[in-house]
Coordinates of C-alpha atoms in Angstrom, one line a residue:
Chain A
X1 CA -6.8 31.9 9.3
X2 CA -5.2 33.1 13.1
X3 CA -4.6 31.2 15.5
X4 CA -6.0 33.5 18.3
X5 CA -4.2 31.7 21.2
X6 CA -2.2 28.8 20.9
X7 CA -2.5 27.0 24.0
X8 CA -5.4 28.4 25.8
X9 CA -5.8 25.1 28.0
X10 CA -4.2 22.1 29.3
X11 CA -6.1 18.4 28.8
X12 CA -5.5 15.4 30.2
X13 CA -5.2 11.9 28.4
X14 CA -8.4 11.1 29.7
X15 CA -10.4 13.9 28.4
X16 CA -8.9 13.8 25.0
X17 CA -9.8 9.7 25.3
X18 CA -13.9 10.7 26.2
X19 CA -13.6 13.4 23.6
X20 CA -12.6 10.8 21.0
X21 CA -14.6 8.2 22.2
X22 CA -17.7 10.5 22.0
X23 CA -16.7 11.1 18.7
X24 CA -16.2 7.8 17.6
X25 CA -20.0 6.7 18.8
X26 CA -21.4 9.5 17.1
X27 CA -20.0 8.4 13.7
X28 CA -20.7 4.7 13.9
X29 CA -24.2 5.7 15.3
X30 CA -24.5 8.2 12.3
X31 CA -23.2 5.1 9.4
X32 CA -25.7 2.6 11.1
X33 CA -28.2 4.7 10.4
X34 CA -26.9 5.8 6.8
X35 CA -26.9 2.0 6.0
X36 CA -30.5 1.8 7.3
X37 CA -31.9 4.8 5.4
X38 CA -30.0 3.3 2.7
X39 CA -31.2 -0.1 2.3
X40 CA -34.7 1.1 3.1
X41 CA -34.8 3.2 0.4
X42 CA -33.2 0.6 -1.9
X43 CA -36.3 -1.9 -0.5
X44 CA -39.0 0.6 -1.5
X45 CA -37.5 1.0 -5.2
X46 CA -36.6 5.2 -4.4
X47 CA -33.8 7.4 -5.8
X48 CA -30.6 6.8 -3.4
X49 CA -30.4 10.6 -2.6
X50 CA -27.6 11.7 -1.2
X51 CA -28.6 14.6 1.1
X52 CA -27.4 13.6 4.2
X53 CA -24.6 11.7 3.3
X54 CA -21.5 13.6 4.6
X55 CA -18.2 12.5 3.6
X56 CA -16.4 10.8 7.1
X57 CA -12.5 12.7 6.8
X58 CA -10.4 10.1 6.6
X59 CA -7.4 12.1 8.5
X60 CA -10.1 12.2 11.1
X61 CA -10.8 8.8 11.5
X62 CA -7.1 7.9 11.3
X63 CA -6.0 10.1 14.0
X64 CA -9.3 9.6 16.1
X65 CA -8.6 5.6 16.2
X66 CA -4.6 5.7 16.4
X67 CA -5.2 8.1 19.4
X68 CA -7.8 6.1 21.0
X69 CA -5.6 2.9 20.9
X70 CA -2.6 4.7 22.5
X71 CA -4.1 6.1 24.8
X72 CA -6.2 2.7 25.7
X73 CA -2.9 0.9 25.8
X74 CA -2.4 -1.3 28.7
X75 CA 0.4 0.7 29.9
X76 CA -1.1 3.6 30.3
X77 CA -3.8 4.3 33.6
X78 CA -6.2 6.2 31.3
X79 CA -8.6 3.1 31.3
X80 CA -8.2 2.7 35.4
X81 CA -9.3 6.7 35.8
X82 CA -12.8 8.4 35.7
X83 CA -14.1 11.8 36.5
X84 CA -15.0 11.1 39.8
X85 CA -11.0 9.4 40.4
X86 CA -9.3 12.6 38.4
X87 CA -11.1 15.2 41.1
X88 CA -10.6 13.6 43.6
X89 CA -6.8 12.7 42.5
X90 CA -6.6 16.5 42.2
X91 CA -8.2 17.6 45.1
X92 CA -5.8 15.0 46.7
X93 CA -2.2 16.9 45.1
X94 CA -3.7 20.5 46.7
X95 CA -1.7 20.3 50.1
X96 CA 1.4 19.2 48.1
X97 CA 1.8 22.5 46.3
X98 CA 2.5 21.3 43.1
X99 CA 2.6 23.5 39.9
X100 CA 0.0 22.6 37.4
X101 CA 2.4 21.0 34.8
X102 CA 3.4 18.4 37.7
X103 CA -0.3 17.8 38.5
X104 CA -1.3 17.2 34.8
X105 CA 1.5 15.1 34.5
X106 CA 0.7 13.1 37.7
X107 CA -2.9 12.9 36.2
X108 CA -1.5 11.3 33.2
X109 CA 1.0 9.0 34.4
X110 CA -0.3 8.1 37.6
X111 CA 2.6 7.5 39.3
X112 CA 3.3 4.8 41.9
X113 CA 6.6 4.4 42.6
X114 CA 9.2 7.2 43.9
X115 CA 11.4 6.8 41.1
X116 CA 8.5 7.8 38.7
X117 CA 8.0 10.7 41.2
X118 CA 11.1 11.5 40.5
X119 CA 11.2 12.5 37.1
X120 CA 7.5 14.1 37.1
X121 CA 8.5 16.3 40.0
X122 CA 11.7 18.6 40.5
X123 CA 13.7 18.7 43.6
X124 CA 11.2 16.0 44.9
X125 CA 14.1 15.2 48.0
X126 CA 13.8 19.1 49.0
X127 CA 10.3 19.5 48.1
X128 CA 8.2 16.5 49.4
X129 CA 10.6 14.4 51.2
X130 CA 8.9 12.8 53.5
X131 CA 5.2 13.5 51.8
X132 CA 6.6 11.3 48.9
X133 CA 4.6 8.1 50.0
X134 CA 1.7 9.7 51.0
X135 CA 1.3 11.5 47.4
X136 CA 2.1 8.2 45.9
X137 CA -1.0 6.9 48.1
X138 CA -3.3 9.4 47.1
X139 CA -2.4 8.4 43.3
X140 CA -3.0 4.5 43.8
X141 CA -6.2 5.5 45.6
X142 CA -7.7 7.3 42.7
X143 CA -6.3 4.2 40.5
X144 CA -8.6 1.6 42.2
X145 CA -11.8 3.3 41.9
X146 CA -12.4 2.1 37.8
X147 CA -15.3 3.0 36.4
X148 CA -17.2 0.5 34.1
X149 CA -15.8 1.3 30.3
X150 CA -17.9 0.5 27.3
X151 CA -14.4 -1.3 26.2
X152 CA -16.5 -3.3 23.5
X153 CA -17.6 -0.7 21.2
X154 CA -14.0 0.4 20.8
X155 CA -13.1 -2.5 20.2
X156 CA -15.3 -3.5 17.8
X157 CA -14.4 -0.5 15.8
X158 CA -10.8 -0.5 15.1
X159 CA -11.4 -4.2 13.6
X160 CA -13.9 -2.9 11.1
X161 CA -12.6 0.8 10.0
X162 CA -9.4 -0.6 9.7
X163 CA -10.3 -2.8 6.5
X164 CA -12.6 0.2 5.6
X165 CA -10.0 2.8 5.4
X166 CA -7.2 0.3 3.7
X167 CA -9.3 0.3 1.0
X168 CA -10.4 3.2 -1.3
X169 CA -13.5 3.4 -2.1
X170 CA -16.9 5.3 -2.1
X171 CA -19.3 5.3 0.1
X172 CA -21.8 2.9 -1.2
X173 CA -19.4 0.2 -1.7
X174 CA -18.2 0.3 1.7
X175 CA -21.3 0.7 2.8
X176 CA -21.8 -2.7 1.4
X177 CA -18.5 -4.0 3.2
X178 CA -19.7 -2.7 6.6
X179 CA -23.0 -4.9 6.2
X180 CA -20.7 -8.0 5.7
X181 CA -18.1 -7.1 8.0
X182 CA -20.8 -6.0 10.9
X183 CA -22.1 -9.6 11.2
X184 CA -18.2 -11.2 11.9
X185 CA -17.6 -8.7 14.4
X186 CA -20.9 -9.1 16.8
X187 CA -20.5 -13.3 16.4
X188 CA -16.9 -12.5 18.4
X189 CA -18.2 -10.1 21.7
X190 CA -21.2 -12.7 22.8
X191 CA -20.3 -11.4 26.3
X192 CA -21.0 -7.9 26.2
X193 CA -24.9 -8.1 26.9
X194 CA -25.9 -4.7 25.8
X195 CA -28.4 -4.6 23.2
X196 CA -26.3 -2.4 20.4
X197 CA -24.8 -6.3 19.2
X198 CA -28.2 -7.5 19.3
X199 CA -30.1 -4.6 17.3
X200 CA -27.1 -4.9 14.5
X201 CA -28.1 -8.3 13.7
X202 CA -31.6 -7.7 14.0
X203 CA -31.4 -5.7 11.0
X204 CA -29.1 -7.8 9.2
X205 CA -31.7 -10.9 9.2
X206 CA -34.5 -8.9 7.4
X207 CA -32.8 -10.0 4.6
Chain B
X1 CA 0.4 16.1 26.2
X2 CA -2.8 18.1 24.8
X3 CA -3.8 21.6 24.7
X4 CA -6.7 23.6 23.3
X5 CA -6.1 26.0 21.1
X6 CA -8.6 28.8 19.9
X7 CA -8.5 29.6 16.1
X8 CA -10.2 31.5 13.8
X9 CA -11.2 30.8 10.2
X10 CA -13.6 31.3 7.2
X11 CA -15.0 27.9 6.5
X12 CA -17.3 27.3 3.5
X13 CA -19.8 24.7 3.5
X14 CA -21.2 23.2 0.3
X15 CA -24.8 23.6 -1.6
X16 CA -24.7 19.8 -0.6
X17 CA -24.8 20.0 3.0
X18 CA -27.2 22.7 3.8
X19 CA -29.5 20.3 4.3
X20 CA -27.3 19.5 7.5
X21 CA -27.5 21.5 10.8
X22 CA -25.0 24.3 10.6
X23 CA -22.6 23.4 13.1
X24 CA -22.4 19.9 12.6
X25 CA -21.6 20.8 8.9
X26 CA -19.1 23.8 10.1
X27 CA -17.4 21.3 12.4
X28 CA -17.0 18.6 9.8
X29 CA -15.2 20.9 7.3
X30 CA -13.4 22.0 10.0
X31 CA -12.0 18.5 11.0
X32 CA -11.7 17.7 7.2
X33 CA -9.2 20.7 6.6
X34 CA -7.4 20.5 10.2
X35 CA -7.6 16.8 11.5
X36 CA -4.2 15.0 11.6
X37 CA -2.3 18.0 10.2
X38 CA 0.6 20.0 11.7
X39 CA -0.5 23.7 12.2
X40 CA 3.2 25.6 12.5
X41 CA 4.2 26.5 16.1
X42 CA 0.8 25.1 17.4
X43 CA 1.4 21.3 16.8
X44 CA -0.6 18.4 15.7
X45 CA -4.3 18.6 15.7
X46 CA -6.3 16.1 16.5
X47 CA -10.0 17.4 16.3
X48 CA -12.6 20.3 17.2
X49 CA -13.3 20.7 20.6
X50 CA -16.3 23.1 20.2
X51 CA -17.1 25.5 18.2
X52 CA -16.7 29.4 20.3
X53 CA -18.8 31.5 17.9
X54 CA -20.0 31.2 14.1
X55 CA -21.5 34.3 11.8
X56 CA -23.7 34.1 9.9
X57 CA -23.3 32.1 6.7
X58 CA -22.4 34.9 3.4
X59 CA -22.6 33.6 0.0
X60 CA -19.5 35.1 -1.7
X61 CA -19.2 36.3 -5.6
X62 CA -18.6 33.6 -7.5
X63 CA -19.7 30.3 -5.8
X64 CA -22.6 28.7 -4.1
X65 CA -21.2 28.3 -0.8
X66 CA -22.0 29.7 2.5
X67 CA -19.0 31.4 3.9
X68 CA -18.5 31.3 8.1
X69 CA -16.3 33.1 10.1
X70 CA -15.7 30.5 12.6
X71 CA -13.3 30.8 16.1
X72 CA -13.2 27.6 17.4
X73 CA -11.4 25.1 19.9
X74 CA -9.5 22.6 18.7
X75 CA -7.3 19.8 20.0
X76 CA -3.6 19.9 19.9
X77 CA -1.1 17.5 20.8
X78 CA 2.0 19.6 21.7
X79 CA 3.8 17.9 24.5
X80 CA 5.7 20.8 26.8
X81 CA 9.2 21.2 27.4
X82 CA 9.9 18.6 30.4
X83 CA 7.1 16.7 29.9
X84 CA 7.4 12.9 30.7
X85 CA 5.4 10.8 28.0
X86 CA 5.0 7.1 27.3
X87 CA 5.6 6.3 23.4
X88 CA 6.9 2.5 22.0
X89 CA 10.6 2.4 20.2
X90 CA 9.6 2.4 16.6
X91 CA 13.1 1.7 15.3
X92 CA 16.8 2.5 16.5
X93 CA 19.9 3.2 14.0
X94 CA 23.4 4.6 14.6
X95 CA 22.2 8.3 15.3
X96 CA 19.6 7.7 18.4
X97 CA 16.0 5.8 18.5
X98 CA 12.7 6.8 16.7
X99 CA 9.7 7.0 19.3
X100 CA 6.9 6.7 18.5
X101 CA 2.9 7.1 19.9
X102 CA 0.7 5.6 17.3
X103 CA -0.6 9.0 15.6
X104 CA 2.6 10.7 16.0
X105 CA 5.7 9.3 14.7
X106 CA 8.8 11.7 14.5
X107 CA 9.9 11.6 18.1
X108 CA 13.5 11.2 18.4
X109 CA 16.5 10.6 21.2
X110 CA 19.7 11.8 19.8
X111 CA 22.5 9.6 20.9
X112 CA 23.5 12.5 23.0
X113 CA 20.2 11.9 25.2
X114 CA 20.6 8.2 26.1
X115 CA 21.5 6.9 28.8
X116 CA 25.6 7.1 29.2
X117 CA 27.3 5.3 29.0
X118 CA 25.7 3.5 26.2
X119 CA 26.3 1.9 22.9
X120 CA 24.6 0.7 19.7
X121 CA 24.9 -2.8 18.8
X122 CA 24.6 -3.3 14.9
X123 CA 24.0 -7.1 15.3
X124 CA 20.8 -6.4 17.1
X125 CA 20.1 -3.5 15.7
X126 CA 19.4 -2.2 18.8
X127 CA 21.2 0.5 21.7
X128 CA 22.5 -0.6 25.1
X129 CA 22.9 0.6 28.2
X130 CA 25.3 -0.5 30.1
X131 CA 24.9 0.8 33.4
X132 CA 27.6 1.2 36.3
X133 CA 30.3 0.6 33.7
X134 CA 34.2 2.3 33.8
X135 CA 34.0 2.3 29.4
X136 CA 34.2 5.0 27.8
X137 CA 34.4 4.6 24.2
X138 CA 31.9 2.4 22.0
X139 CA 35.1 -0.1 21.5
X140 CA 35.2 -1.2 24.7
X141 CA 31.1 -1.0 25.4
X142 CA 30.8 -3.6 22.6
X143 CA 32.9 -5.8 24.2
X144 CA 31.2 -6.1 27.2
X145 CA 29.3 -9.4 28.0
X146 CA 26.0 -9.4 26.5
X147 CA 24.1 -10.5 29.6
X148 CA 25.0 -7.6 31.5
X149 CA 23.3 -5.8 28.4
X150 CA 20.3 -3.6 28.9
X151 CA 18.8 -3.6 25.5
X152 CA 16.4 -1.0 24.2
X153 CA 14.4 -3.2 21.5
X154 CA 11.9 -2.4 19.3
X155 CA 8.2 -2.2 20.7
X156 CA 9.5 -1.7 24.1
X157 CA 7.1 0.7 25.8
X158 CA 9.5 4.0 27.6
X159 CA 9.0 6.9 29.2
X160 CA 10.9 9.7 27.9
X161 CA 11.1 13.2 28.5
X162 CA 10.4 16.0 26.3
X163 CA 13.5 18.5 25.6
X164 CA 12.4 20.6 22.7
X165 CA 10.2 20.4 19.1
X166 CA 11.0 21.8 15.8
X167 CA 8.9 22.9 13.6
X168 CA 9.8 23.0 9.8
X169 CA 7.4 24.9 7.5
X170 CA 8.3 23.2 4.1
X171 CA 6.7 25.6 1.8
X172 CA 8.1 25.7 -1.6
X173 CA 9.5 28.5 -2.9
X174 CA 9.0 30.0 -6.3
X175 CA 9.9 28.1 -8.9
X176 CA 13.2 29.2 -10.6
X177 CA 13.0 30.7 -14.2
X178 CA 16.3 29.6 -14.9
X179 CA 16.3 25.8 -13.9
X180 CA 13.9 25.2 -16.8
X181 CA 11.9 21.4 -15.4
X182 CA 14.5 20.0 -13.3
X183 CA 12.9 19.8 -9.9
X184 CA 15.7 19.6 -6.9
X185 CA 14.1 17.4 -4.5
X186 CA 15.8 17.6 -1.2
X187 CA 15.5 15.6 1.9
X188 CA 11.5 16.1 2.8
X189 CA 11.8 17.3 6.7
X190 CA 9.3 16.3 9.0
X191 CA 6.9 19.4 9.9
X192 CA 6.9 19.0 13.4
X193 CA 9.2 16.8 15.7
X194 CA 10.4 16.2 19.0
X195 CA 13.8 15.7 20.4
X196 CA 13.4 13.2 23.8
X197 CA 15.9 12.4 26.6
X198 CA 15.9 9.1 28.1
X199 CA 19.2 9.5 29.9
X200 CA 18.0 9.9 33.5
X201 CA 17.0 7.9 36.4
X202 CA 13.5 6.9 36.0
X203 CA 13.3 7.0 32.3
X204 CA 14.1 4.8 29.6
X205 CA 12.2 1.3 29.1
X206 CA 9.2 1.3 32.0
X207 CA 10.3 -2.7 32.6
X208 CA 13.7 -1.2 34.1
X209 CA 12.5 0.6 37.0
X210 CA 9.6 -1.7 38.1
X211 CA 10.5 -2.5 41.8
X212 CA 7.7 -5.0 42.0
X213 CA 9.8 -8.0 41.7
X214 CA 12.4 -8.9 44.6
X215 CA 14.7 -10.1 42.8
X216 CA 15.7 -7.0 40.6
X217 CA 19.2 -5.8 40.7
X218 CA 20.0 -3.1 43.4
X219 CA 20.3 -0.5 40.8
X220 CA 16.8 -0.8 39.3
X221 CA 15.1 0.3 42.6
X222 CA 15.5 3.9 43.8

């Protein structure tokens, strides 16, 4: 094992929070259709084979979820920012000449107040002085622009893998829990409209 | 906050999952040996970015499994020196506070890095500031009257900035012929943590330097 190059590149919050959320889609996608194969298989009377089951790392899924929620949290402007905003928040800093530290930072924090400034940025007085406001302008611009989050599917997740990783077990049984626990959690987001809610119980009612 | 680091490693995937496409099963061996762990003097990964370059799978001597060499991306949270992050007190004793950001924990403020001059209170359990104040020792900050207080409780949301980070490789040693079974076990050190300031203008509890509402003191607004 060598680590080749320690910090090869910078990432903002946001880009870690669409890695994660990619990542978090692809393994509920991938256990819906587990439980599927599964329970068509168990219908037709065939050998449960476990081919393509792969074990989900729990360390993963720990540190995938905890990081999503922090970096969801109200208090941070992750959730107000898109790719469009960040580019054009960046293209905004150029004239400023900022180092790329203070710009990541800015990205991340979106500051906008002066005394926030103030700690992101050195010598902000000698610097910027009177640039201050319009930098802070540029930030709240980016900030208003919000593009539409699927907020529901995250949601819906920490609820359920939370009682899923509190408990040890293999991957039938809570494969079993996530039928039960599935049905509670679409009753509660009636207002989502997109169809994934509506395909979930779908399934559930062949019973 | 994060940074992407490029490693390389031999990764061996099991007679089980050949049936799975080659990177998916590379990548979830990957996160299954690296995912939440502390990698010493990188920091804490979180997960694979992408994978750079794979060889070809070679069966080894002795087991089934295909062995990769793999160089890969990964995610690491490493927070640079200066850095101003957002984390939630976790817990404040005598010797400073305990930040913390959900998947990392050990991020602390030494007494030495709170804002002066400042005191802890053992009733609430919580430190003080107590700005614009003559006091110098922690006598005379605890009897100052509580209102004009500025508690740092539990939960409260701050911005801190980031000062330095240890790394601790806890490897044990080999075990010693002479001490027969007795095991010493000393105080388990955290493998990676971070030493915060929250002593300047602008940091500490966000709350404080919100200028939004008219009728804050003169001193919250810069």
């Amino acid at each position: 094992m060598e680590v080749v190059n320690a910090r090869s590149a910078l990432l903002s919050n946001f880009e870690v929070l669409n890695l994660l959320r990619e990542l978090d889609a692809d393994h509920i996608a991938r256990t819906k259709t587990a439980i599927r194969v599964k329970k068509e298989e168990g219908a037709a009377g065939k050998n449960l084979h476990d081919t393509h089951t792969e074990e989900i790392s729990e360390n993963l899924r720990t540190v995938e979820l905890e990081a999503i929620q922090y970096l969801s949290a109200d208090y941070q402007p992750t959730l107000h920012q898109s790719d469009k905003s960040i580019t054009q928040l960046v293209r905004g800093l150029q004239p400023f000449g900022l180092s790329k530290s203070e710009k990541l930072q800015i990205v991340n924090l979106a500051p906008t107040e002066p005394v926030e400034l103030y700690v992101i940025v050195e010598e902000l007085e000698d610097r910027l002085g009177n640039q201050m406001e319009d930098l802070l302008a540029v930030v709240t611009k980016s900030l208003h622009d919000r593009a539409p989050q699927p907020r529901h599917e995250t949601i819906t997740v920490p609820e359920r893998k939370n009682t899923r990783s509190e408990i040890a077990l293999e991957v039938y049984e809570e494969v079993e829990q996530e039928t039960w626990e599935y049905d509670a959690n679409q009753m509660e987001f009636d207002d989502t409209g997109e169809g994934a809610g509506v395909e979930g119980d779908l399934d559930v009612d062949d019973d | 906050m994060f940074v992407l680091s490029i490693i390389k490693d031999t990764i061996a995937i099991l007679p089980t999952n050949f049936g799975v496409p080659p990177e998916q099963a590379l990548i979830a061996e990957i996160n299954k040996k690296y995912a939440n762990r502390v990698l010493h003097d990188v920091g804490l990964c979180i997960c694979v970015f992408d994978l750079v370059e794979a060889g070809e799978g070679k069966v080894r001597y002795g087991d089934g499994c295909l062995w990769y060499k793999v160089r890969f991306r990964m995610v690491v949270c490493r927070p640079f020196a200066s850095e101003v992050i957002l984390a939630k007190v976790k817990s404040s004793d005598e010797d400073g506070i305990r930040l913390s950001v959900g998947f990392f924990d050990d991020i602390y403020v030494p007494l030495a890095y709170l804002p002066q001059p400042s005191a802890f209170d053992p009733n609430e359990r919580a430190h003080f500031w107590l700005p614009d104040s003559e006091a110098t020792t922690p006598h005379e900050l605890l009897e100052s009257a509580t209102a004009d207080r500025m508690y740092i409780d539990q939960g409260e949301v701050v911005r801190a900035r980031v000062e330095a980070d240890e790394f601790y490789d806890d490897e044990p040693g080999p075990p010693k012929a002479a001490e027969g079974v007795a095991v010493k076990r000393e105080a388990r050190r955290a493998p990676y943590s971070i030493i915060c300031s929250i002593a300047e203008q602008g940091l500490g509890p966000v709350p404080w330097w919100k200028s939004a509402q008219p009728a804050d003191d003169a001193m919250d607004q810069e």
